[in-house]
CSV table of C-alpha atoms in Angstrom, one decimal:
chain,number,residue,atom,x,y,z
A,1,UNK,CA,-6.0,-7.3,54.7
A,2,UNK,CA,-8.6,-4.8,54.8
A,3,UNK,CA,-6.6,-3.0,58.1
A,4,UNK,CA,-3.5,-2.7,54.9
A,5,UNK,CA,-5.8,-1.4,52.3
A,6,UNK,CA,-6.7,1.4,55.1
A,7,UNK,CA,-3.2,2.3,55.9
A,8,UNK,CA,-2.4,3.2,52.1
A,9,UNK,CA,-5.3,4.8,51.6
A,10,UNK,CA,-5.0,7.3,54.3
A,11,UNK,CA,-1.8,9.7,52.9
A,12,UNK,CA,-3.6,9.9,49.9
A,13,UNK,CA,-6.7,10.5,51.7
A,14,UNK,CA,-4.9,13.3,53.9
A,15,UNK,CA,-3.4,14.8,51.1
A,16,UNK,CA,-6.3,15.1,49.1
A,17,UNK,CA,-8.2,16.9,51.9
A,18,UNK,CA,-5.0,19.3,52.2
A,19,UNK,CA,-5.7,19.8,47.9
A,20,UNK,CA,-9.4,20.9,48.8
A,21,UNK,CA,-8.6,23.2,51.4
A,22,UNK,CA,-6.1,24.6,49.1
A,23,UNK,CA,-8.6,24.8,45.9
A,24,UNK,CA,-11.7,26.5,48.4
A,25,UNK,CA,-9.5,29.0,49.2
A,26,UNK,CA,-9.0,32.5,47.9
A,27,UNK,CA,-5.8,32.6,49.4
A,28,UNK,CA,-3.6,30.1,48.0
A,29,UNK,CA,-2.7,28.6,44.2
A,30,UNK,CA,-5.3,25.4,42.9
A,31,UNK,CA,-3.2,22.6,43.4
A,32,UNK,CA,-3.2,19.8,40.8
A,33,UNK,CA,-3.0,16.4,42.8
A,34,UNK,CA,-2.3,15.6,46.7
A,35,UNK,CA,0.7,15.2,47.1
A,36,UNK,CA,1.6,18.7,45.1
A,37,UNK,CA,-0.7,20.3,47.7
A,38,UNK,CA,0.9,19.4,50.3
A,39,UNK,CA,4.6,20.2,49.0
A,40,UNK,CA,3.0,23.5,48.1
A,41,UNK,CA,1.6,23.7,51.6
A,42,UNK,CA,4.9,22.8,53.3
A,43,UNK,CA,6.9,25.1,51.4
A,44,UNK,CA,5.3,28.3,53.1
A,45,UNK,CA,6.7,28.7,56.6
A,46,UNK,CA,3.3,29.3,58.1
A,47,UNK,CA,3.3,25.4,57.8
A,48,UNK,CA,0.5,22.7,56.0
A,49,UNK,CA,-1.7,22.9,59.2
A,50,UNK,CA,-2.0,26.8,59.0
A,51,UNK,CA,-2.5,26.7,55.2
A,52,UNK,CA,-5.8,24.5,55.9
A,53,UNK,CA,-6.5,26.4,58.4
A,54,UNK,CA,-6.9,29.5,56.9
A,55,UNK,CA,-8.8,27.3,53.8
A,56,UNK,CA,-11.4,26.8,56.2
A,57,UNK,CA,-11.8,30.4,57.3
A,58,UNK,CA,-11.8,31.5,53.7
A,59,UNK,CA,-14.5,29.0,52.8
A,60,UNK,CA,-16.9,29.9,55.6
A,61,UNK,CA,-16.3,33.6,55.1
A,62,UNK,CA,-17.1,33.4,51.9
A,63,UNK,CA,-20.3,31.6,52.4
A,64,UNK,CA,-20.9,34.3,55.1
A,65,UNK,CA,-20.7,36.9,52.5
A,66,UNK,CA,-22.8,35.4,49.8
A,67,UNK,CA,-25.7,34.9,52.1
A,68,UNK,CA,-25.7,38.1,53.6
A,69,UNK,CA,-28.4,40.7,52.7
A,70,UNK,CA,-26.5,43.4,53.5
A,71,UNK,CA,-23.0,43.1,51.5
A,72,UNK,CA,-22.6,43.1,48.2
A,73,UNK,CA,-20.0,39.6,47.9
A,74,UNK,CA,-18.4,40.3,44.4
A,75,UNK,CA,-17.2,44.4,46.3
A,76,UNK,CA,-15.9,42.7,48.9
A,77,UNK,CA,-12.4,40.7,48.5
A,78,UNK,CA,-10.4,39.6,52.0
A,79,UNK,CA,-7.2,37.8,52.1
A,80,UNK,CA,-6.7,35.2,54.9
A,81,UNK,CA,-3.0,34.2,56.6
A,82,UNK,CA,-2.3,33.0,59.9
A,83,UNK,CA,-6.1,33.3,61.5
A,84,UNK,CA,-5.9,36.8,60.3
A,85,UNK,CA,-8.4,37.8,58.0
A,86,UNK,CA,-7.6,41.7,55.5
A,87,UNK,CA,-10.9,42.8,54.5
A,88,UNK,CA,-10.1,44.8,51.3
A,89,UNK,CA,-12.6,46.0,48.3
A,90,UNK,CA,-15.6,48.2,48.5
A,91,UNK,CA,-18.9,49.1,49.7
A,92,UNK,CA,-21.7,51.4,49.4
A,93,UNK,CA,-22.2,52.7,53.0
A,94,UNK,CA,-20.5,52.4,56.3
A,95,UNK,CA,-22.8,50.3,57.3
A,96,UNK,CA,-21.7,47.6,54.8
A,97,UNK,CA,-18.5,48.3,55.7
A,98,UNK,CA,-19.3,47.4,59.4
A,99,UNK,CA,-21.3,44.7,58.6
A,100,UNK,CA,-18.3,42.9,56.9
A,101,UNK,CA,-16.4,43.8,59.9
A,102,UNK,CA,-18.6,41.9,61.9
A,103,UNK,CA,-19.2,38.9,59.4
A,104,UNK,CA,-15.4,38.3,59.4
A,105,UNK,CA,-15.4,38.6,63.2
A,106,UNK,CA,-17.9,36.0,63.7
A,107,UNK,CA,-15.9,32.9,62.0
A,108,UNK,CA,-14.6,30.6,64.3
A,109,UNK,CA,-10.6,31.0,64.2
A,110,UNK,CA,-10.2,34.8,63.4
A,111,UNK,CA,-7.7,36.2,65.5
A,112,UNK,CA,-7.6,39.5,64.3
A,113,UNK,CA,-9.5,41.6,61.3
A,114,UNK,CA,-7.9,44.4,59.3
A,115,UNK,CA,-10.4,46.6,57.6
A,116,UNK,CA,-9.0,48.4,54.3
A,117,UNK,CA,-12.5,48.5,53.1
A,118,UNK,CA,-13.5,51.9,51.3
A,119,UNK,CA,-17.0,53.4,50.6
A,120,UNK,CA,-16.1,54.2,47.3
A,121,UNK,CA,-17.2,52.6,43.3
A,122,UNK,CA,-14.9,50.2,41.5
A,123,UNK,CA,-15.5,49.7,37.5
A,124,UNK,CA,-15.0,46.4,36.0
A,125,UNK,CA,-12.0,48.1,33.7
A,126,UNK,CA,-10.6,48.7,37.6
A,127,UNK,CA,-10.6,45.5,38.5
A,128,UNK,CA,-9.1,44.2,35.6
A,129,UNK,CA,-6.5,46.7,35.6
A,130,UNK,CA,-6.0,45.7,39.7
A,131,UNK,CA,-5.5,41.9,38.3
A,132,UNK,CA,-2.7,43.3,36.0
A,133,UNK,CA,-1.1,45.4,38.7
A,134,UNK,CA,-1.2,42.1,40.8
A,135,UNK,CA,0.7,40.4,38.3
A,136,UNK,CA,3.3,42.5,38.1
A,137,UNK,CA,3.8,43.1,41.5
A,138,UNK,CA,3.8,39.2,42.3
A,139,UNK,CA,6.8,38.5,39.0
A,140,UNK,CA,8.7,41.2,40.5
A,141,UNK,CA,8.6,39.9,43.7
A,142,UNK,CA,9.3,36.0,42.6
A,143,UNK,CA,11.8,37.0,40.4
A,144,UNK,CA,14.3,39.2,43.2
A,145,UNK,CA,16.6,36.9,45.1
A,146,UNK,CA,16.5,38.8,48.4
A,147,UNK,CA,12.7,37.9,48.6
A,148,UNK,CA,11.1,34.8,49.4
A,149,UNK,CA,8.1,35.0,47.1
A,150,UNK,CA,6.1,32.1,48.2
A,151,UNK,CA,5.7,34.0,52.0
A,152,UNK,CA,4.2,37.2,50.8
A,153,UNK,CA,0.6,37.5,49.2
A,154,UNK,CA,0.0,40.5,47.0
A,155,UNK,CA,-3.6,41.9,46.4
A,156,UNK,CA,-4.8,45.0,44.6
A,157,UNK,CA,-7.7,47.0,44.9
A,158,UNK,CA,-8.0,50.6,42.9
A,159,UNK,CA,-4.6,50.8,42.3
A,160,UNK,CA,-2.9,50.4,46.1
A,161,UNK,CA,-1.5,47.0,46.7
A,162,UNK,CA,-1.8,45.4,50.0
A,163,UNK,CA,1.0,42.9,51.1
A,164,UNK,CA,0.7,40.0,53.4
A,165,UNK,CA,3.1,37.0,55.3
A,166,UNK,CA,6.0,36.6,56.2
A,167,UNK,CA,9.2,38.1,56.1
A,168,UNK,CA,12.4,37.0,57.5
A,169,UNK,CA,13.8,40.5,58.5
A,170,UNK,CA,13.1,43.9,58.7
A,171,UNK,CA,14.8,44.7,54.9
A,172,UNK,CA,13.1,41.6,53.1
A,173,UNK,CA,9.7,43.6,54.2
A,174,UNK,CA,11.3,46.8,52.5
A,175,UNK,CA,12.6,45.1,49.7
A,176,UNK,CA,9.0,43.4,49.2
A,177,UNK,CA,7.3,47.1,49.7
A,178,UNK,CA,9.9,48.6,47.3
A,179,UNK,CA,9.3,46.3,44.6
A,180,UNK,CA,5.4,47.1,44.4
A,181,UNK,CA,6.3,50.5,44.8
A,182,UNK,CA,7.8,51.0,41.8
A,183,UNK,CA,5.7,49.1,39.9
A,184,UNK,CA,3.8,51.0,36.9
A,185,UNK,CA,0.2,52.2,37.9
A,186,UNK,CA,0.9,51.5,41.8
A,187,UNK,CA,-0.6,54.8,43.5
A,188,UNK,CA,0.1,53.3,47.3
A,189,UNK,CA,1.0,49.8,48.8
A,190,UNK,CA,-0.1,49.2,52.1
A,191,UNK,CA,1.8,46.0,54.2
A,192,UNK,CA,0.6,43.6,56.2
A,193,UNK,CA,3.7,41.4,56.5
A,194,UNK,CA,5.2,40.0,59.3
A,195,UNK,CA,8.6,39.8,60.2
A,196,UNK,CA,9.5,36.3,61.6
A,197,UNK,CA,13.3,35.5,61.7
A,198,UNK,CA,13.8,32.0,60.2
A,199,UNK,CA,14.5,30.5,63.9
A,200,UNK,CA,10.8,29.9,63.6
A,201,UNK,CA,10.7,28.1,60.4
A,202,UNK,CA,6.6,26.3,60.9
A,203,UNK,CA,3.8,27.4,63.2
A,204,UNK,CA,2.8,27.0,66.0
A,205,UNK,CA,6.1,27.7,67.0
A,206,UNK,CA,6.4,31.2,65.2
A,207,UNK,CA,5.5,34.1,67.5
A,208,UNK,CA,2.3,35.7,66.6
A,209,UNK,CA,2.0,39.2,65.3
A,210,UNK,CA,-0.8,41.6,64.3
A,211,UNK,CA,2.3,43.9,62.8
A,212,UNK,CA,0.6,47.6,62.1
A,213,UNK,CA,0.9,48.4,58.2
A,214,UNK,CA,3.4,50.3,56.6
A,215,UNK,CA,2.1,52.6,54.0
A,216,UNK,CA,4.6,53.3,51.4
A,217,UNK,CA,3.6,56.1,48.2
A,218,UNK,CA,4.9,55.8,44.6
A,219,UNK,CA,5.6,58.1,42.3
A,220,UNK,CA,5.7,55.7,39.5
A,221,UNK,CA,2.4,55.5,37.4
């Protein structure tokens, strides 16, 4: 009896863990319940393992950050996908800068770092605007058939918008750059994404990539 009572306890169990990765981390949507984390988990191609994975890098980099002396937490914003972690934001001095660098290098499960960080001062009417920007960016890219929104992470910091995920070819990547691009008050949007044909539809089967970024301008502010 009590071996039963374990058994149906444990998908609930699992899928409430999946839900608390999911709420700790910067990186994904909070979740209401287990088993709609773990649909929302599955329905990204980088897979539910990969989602929680990246949870738990997000988590202890952000603990990382908030005990450090030496960077400023709230100038700092980093995106996590696939064990890589995009350090985006700002800082006072290059030694910040580098010290974040490092932080982010430290974490167990980091494969690779991106540094976007800039020694440069953000306002709080900035950031809100940033958020805005975001949101845009994001219901343009849900809302155009050609792109699989729920692959590609938008982020915005002073006005450029950095991209990340996955892409299924070379012109869903374009089609996702294009679409920030010519959103109103985007000066630049730097991508991160990866192209992954659908062959590889979960890791860890997917190939792994630390894809150089494409910088694309706009001219629409």
């Amino acid at each position: 009896m009590r071996e039963s009572s374990m058994k149906r306890t444990r998908p609930w169990s699992m899928g409430m863990g999946i839900a608390l990765a999911l709420g700790l981390s910067g990186c994904a949507p909070l979740l209401l319940g287990g088993g709609a984390a773990v649909t929302g988990a599955a329905a990204e191609r980088r897979g539910a393992m990969s989602v929680v994975d990246d949870a738990w890098i997000d988590a202890k980099l952000n603990t990382l950050f908030v005990r450090s002396e030496s960077v400023k937490w709230g100038n700092v914003s980093f995106r996590v996908y696939r064990g890589k972690v995009l350090l985006m934001g700002t800082a006072e001095t290059e030694a910040e800068v580098s010290e974040a660098v490092r932080l982010a290098q430290s974490v167990t499960g980091v494969k690779h770092v991106y540094n976007e960080l800039k020694v440069q001062y953000v306002s709080a009417k900035d950031i809100a605007h940033d958020a805005w920007i975001s949101a845009q960016v994001k219901a343009r890219i849900f809302g155009d058939e050609h792109v699989r929104g729920l692959d590609i992470h938008v982020d915005t910091v002073n006005q450029v918008v950095y991209l990340t995920g996955l892409a299924d070819s070379q012109a869903e990547r374009q089609r996702a750059e294009r679409l920030a691009s010519i959103t109103p008050g985007v000066k630049e949007v730097v991508s991160y994404i990866e192209v992954v044909p659908s062959d590889y539809p979960v890791s860890p089967t997917m190939p792994e990539q630390n894809p150089e970024p494409d910088t694309v301008s706009s001219d629409v502010l």
